[in-house]
Coordinates of C-alpha atoms in Angstrom, one line a residue:
M279 CA -85.6 -5.4 -13.7
F280 CA -83.1 -2.7 -14.5
E281 CA -81.4 -2.4 -17.8
R282 CA -77.6 -2.2 -17.7
N283 CA -77.6 1.3 -19.0
Q284 CA -80.0 2.6 -16.3
V285 CA -79.0 4.0 -13.0
L286 CA -79.3 1.2 -10.4
G287 CA -81.5 2.6 -7.7
E288 CA -81.7 6.2 -6.5
K289 CA -78.3 7.7 -5.8
K290 CA -78.0 9.9 -2.8
M291 CA -76.0 13.1 -2.9
K292 CA -72.4 12.6 -1.8
E293 CA -70.6 14.7 0.7
P294 CA -68.3 17.5 -0.8
H295 CA -65.2 15.3 -0.9
Q296 CA -66.7 13.4 -3.9
L297 CA -65.4 9.9 -3.3
S298 CA -64.6 7.9 -6.4
I299 CA -64.5 4.2 -7.0
V300 CA -61.1 2.6 -7.4
Q301 CA -59.9 -0.9 -8.2
L302 CA -58.1 -2.3 -5.3
N303 CA -55.0 -4.6 -5.4
E304 CA -52.7 -6.5 -3.1
E305 CA -51.2 -3.3 -1.6
D306 CA -54.7 -2.6 -0.3
I307 CA -55.1 -5.9 1.6
P308 CA -54.2 -4.4 5.0
G309 CA -56.8 -1.6 4.5
L310 CA -59.4 -4.2 3.5
I311 CA -58.7 -6.3 6.6
T312 CA -59.2 -3.1 8.7
L313 CA -62.5 -2.4 6.9
S314 CA -63.7 -6.0 7.4
D315 CA -62.8 -5.8 11.1
S316 CA -64.7 -2.6 11.5
V317 CA -68.0 -4.4 10.7
G318 CA -67.1 -7.7 12.6
W319 CA -66.3 -9.7 9.5
D320 CA -63.3 -12.0 9.3
Y321 CA -61.6 -11.5 6.0
D322 CA -57.8 -12.2 6.3
K323 CA -54.8 -11.8 4.0
E324 CA -55.2 -15.3 2.4
E325 CA -58.9 -15.0 1.7
I326 CA -58.5 -11.5 0.1
H327 CA -55.6 -12.8 -2.0
T328 CA -57.8 -15.6 -3.3
I329 CA -60.5 -13.1 -4.2
L330 CA -58.1 -10.8 -6.0
S331 CA -56.6 -13.8 -7.9
S332 CA -60.1 -14.9 -9.0
G333 CA -61.8 -11.6 -9.7
F334 CA -61.9 -7.9 -8.9
I335 CA -62.3 -5.8 -5.7
Y336 CA -63.5 -2.2 -5.9
G337 CA -63.9 0.4 -3.2
H338 CA -63.9 4.0 -2.2
K339 CA -61.0 5.7 -0.4
S340 CA -61.2 8.7 1.9
E341 CA -59.2 11.9 1.3
Q342 CA -56.6 10.4 3.7
G343 CA -56.4 7.2 1.6
E344 CA -58.4 5.0 4.0
I345 CA -60.5 2.3 2.4
V346 CA -64.1 3.1 3.4
S347 CA -66.0 0.6 1.2
S348 CA -65.6 -2.5 -0.8
A349 CA -67.3 -5.0 -3.1
A350 CA -65.9 -7.9 -5.1
V351 CA -67.1 -9.7 -8.2
I352 CA -65.9 -13.0 -9.6
Q353 CA -66.9 -14.4 -12.9
Y354 CA -67.0 -18.2 -13.4
D355 CA -66.8 -19.3 -17.0
S356 CA -69.6 -17.8 -19.0
V357 CA -72.5 -19.0 -16.9
L358 CA -72.3 -17.1 -13.5
A359 CA -70.7 -14.3 -11.6
S360 CA -70.7 -13.9 -7.8
V361 CA -70.7 -10.6 -5.8
G362 CA -69.6 -10.4 -2.2
M363 CA -67.5 -8.5 0.3
V364 CA -70.0 -5.6 0.1
I365 CA -68.9 -3.4 3.1
V366 CA -69.3 0.3 3.9
H367 CA -67.6 1.8 6.9
N368 CA -70.1 3.0 9.5
G369 CA -68.9 6.6 9.1
F370 CA -69.6 6.7 5.4
R371 CA -73.0 5.1 5.1
R372 CA -76.1 6.7 3.6
M373 CA -74.0 8.2 0.8
G374 CA -74.9 5.7 -1.9
L375 CA -71.5 4.0 -1.9
A376 CA -72.9 0.5 -1.8
N377 CA -75.2 1.3 -4.7
E378 CA -72.3 2.7 -6.8
L379 CA -70.2 -0.4 -6.0
M380 CA -73.0 -2.8 -7.0
E381 CA -73.4 -0.9 -10.3
K382 CA -69.7 -1.2 -10.9
C383 CA -69.7 -4.9 -10.2
I384 CA -72.6 -5.5 -12.5
H385 CA -71.0 -3.6 -15.4
T386 CA -67.7 -5.5 -14.9
V387 CA -69.1 -8.8 -16.1
S388 CA -70.4 -9.9 -19.5
D389 CA -73.7 -8.4 -20.7
R390 CA -76.7 -10.2 -19.3
M391 CA -74.4 -12.4 -17.2
P392 CA -76.5 -14.0 -14.3
I393 CA -75.1 -12.6 -11.1
M394 CA -75.6 -14.2 -7.6
L395 CA -75.0 -13.0 -4.1
I396 CA -75.7 -14.1 -0.6
A397 CA -77.4 -11.2 1.1
T398 CA -77.0 -9.9 4.7
E399 CA -80.1 -8.7 6.4
E400 CA -78.8 -5.2 6.2
G401 CA -78.0 -5.4 2.5
E402 CA -81.1 -7.2 1.2
P403 CA -83.3 -4.1 0.7
L404 CA -80.7 -2.5 -1.5
Y405 CA -80.3 -5.6 -3.6
K406 CA -84.1 -5.9 -4.1
K407 CA -84.2 -2.3 -5.1
I408 CA -81.5 -2.9 -7.7
G409 CA -83.4 -5.9 -9.2
F410 CA -82.0 -9.0 -7.4
T411 CA -84.5 -11.7 -6.7
T412 CA -84.4 -14.4 -4.0
V413 CA -84.0 -17.8 -5.5
A414 CA -82.8 -20.0 -2.6
S415 CA -80.9 -19.7 0.7
V416 CA -77.8 -21.0 2.4
Q417 CA -77.8 -22.4 5.9
K418 CA -74.9 -21.3 8.1
H419 CA -73.9 -23.9 10.7
L420 CA -71.4 -23.5 13.5
C421 CA -69.8 -26.2 15.7
H422 CA -67.9 -25.2 18.8
R423 CA -67.2 -28.8 19.8
F424 CA -67.2 -31.5 17.2
E425 CA -68.6 -34.9 18.2
P426 CA -67.2 -37.6 15.9
I427 CA -69.7 -40.3 14.9
P428 CA -68.1 -43.3 13.1
L429 CA -69.5 -43.9 9.6
A430 CA -68.8 -47.0 7.6
I431 CA -66.9 -46.6 4.3
E432 CA -67.5 -48.9 1.4
H433 CA -64.8 -51.5 0.9
N434 CA -63.9 -50.1 -2.6
Q435 CA -63.8 -46.5 -1.3
S436 CA -61.0 -44.5 0.4
L437 CA -60.3 -41.0 1.8
E438 CA -57.0 -39.7 0.5
I439 CA -55.0 -36.5 0.6
Y440 CA -55.2 -34.4 -2.5
T441 CA -52.1 -34.2 -4.8
N442 CA -51.5 -31.9 -7.8
S443 CA -52.1 -34.9 -10.2
D444 CA -55.7 -35.0 -9.0
F445 CA -56.6 -31.5 -10.1
S446 CA -58.1 -32.3 -13.5
A447 CA -60.5 -34.9 -12.1
L448 CA -61.4 -32.6 -9.1
H449 CA -62.0 -29.7 -11.5
Q450 CA -64.4 -31.8 -13.6
L451 CA -66.3 -33.0 -10.5
D452 CA -66.6 -29.4 -9.3
R453 CA -67.7 -28.1 -12.7
L454 CA -70.7 -30.4 -12.7
A455 CA -71.5 -29.7 -9.0
F456 CA -71.2 -25.9 -9.3
G457 CA -72.7 -25.6 -12.8
G458 CA -69.7 -23.9 -14.4
S459 CA -65.9 -24.0 -14.5
R460 CA -64.1 -22.1 -11.7
E461 CA -60.6 -23.4 -12.5
T462 CA -58.6 -20.4 -11.3
F463 CA -60.6 -20.1 -8.1
L464 CA -60.1 -23.9 -7.3
E465 CA -56.3 -23.6 -7.9
K466 CA -56.0 -20.7 -5.5
R467 CA -58.4 -22.2 -2.9
I468 CA -56.5 -25.5 -2.8
D469 CA -53.3 -23.6 -2.2
Q470 CA -55.1 -21.6 0.6
A471 CA -56.6 -24.7 2.2
E472 CA -55.2 -26.2 5.3
E473 CA -56.4 -29.6 4.2
C474 CA -57.9 -30.9 1.0
I475 CA -59.1 -34.5 0.9
L476 CA -60.6 -36.8 -1.8
L477 CA -63.2 -39.5 -1.6
K478 CA -62.2 -42.2 -4.2
E479 CA -64.1 -45.2 -5.4
N480 CA -62.1 -47.8 -7.3
N481 CA -59.4 -45.2 -7.5
R482 CA -61.8 -42.7 -9.2
I483 CA -62.5 -39.4 -7.5
I484 CA -66.2 -39.1 -6.5
G485 CA -66.0 -36.4 -3.9
Y486 CA -63.8 -33.8 -2.3
G487 CA -63.7 -31.4 0.6
M488 CA -61.5 -28.6 1.9
A489 CA -60.8 -27.0 5.3
V490 CA -59.7 -23.3 5.1
R491 CA -58.6 -21.4 8.2
A492 CA -60.2 -18.0 8.9
P493 CA -59.5 -15.7 11.9
A494 CA -62.6 -16.8 13.8
T495 CA -63.4 -20.2 12.4
L496 CA -62.3 -23.1 10.3
K497 CA -64.4 -23.1 7.2
I498 CA -65.3 -26.6 5.9
G499 CA -66.1 -26.3 2.2
S500 CA -66.5 -26.7 -0.7
I501 CA -67.9 -30.2 -0.1
V502 CA -68.8 -32.2 -3.3
A503 CA -70.1 -35.7 -2.7
P504 CA -72.4 -38.2 -4.4
H505 CA -74.8 -38.4 -1.4
S506 CA -75.2 -37.1 2.2
D507 CA -73.5 -40.1 3.7
A508 CA -70.4 -39.4 1.6
A509 CA -70.6 -35.7 2.5
L510 CA -70.6 -36.6 6.2
L511 CA -67.6 -38.9 5.7
I512 CA -65.7 -36.0 4.2
I513 CA -66.8 -33.5 6.9
G514 CA -65.9 -36.0 9.7
K515 CA -62.4 -36.5 8.2
L516 CA -61.8 -32.7 8.0
A517 CA -63.3 -32.0 11.4
Q518 CA -61.7 -34.7 13.4
N519 CA -59.4 -33.6 16.3
R520 CA -60.2 -29.9 15.6
K521 CA -60.5 -27.7 18.7
E522 CA -61.6 -24.4 16.9
T523 CA -65.1 -23.4 15.9
L524 CA -66.1 -25.0 12.6
R525 CA -68.3 -23.4 10.0
L526 CA -70.4 -25.1 7.3
D527 CA -72.5 -23.1 4.7
I528 CA -75.0 -25.6 3.2
P529 CA -77.2 -24.9 0.1
S530 CA -80.9 -25.0 1.1
D531 CA -81.6 -27.9 -1.3
Q532 CA -79.4 -30.2 0.8
K533 CA -81.9 -30.6 3.6
N534 CA -81.0 -34.2 4.3
L535 CA -77.5 -33.2 5.3
S536 CA -78.6 -30.2 7.4
A537 CA -81.0 -32.4 9.3
R538 CA -78.2 -34.8 10.2
L539 CA -75.7 -32.3 11.6
A540 CA -76.9 -31.7 15.1
P541 CA -75.5 -34.9 16.7
Y542 CA -72.0 -33.8 15.5
G543 CA -72.4 -30.6 17.4
F544 CA -73.4 -28.3 14.5
Q545 CA -76.2 -25.7 15.0
K546 CA -77.8 -23.6 12.4
V547 CA -77.3 -19.9 13.3
N548 CA -78.5 -18.1 10.2
E549 CA -80.1 -18.7 6.8
P550 CA -79.3 -15.8 4.4
P551 CA -81.0 -15.6 1.0
V552 CA -79.4 -16.4 -2.3
M553 CA -80.3 -13.6 -4.7
M554 CA -79.9 -13.4 -8.5
F555 CA -79.7 -10.6 -11.0
N556 CA -80.2 -11.3 -14.8
G557 CA -81.8 -14.6 -13.9
L558 CA -84.4 -16.4 -11.8
K559 CA -82.5 -19.6 -11.0
M560 CA -79.0 -20.9 -10.5
P561 CA -77.1 -22.6 -13.3
E562 CA -77.9 -26.3 -13.9
R563 CA -76.3 -28.4 -11.2
N564 CA -76.2 -32.1 -10.4
R565 CA -77.1 -31.7 -6.7
T566 CA -73.7 -32.9 -5.4
L567 CA -72.6 -29.6 -3.9
Y568 CA -73.2 -30.1 -0.2
A569 CA -71.3 -27.1 1.2
I570 CA -70.0 -23.9 -0.4
A571 CA -66.5 -22.5 0.0
A572 CA -67.7 -19.2 1.4
Q573 CA -70.5 -16.9 0.8
I574 CA -68.5 -14.6 -1.4
F575 CA -67.6 -17.4 -3.8
G576 CA -71.1 -18.8 -4.2

């Protein structure tokens, strides 16, 4: 594994314009959306705003001021950081820009901080070269037509709409599921969500789920639940009467949920690797995280 004071991988010679890394801000959101569109990704204004509110986005700009690369890093508590949104414009590849951005992200967080990312097929060789190790995977499921299947709910349970007074209990539930506090992210994500619902038992929160609109899909997640039946209850509530394509990203250790999704209309379309730097496993979790918010957020 590379030390933090070593060069991360071999850097290729830049072209004469000598692009430099800059920290991006809200004024750069339109340029980041254009960059995302150029590679077929669906970052929009609200998603990028949540990233900026929770962490940092870096990138390179051309001589004309065009954003030609990006990478984001978000630190959760003192236990984990997540890297994502690693994009390089087609016209500026093979210049070492992604390598430089990864180095910048790694040096942004605390020394020896475990860092995770969910790799694309194209990016995986670079991450391996830097020193990332595959520790798990995430199953991406899409549903073009949701088929509701009624599930019984316990007599002492209820599905309710989130209110601000529920935040403290939701945050505590999420902290145990995720393996660390991500309070700022949760506040911003709830504001961004089209819908946030709670599963309560005897008026105590035991699960939650969000639906967040993206340009191409409605993302369902995070989902935290005590078991897969409860996760399906939450998913069904968020997905009911939806006409758009739905997306679920499910951790690989939740095989029971993945195996039960097909009758609802979900199909697994991809299973990208979860990779770690400065660590060989994820933080301690209680196995109640059934769907992640999005790949960039871990």
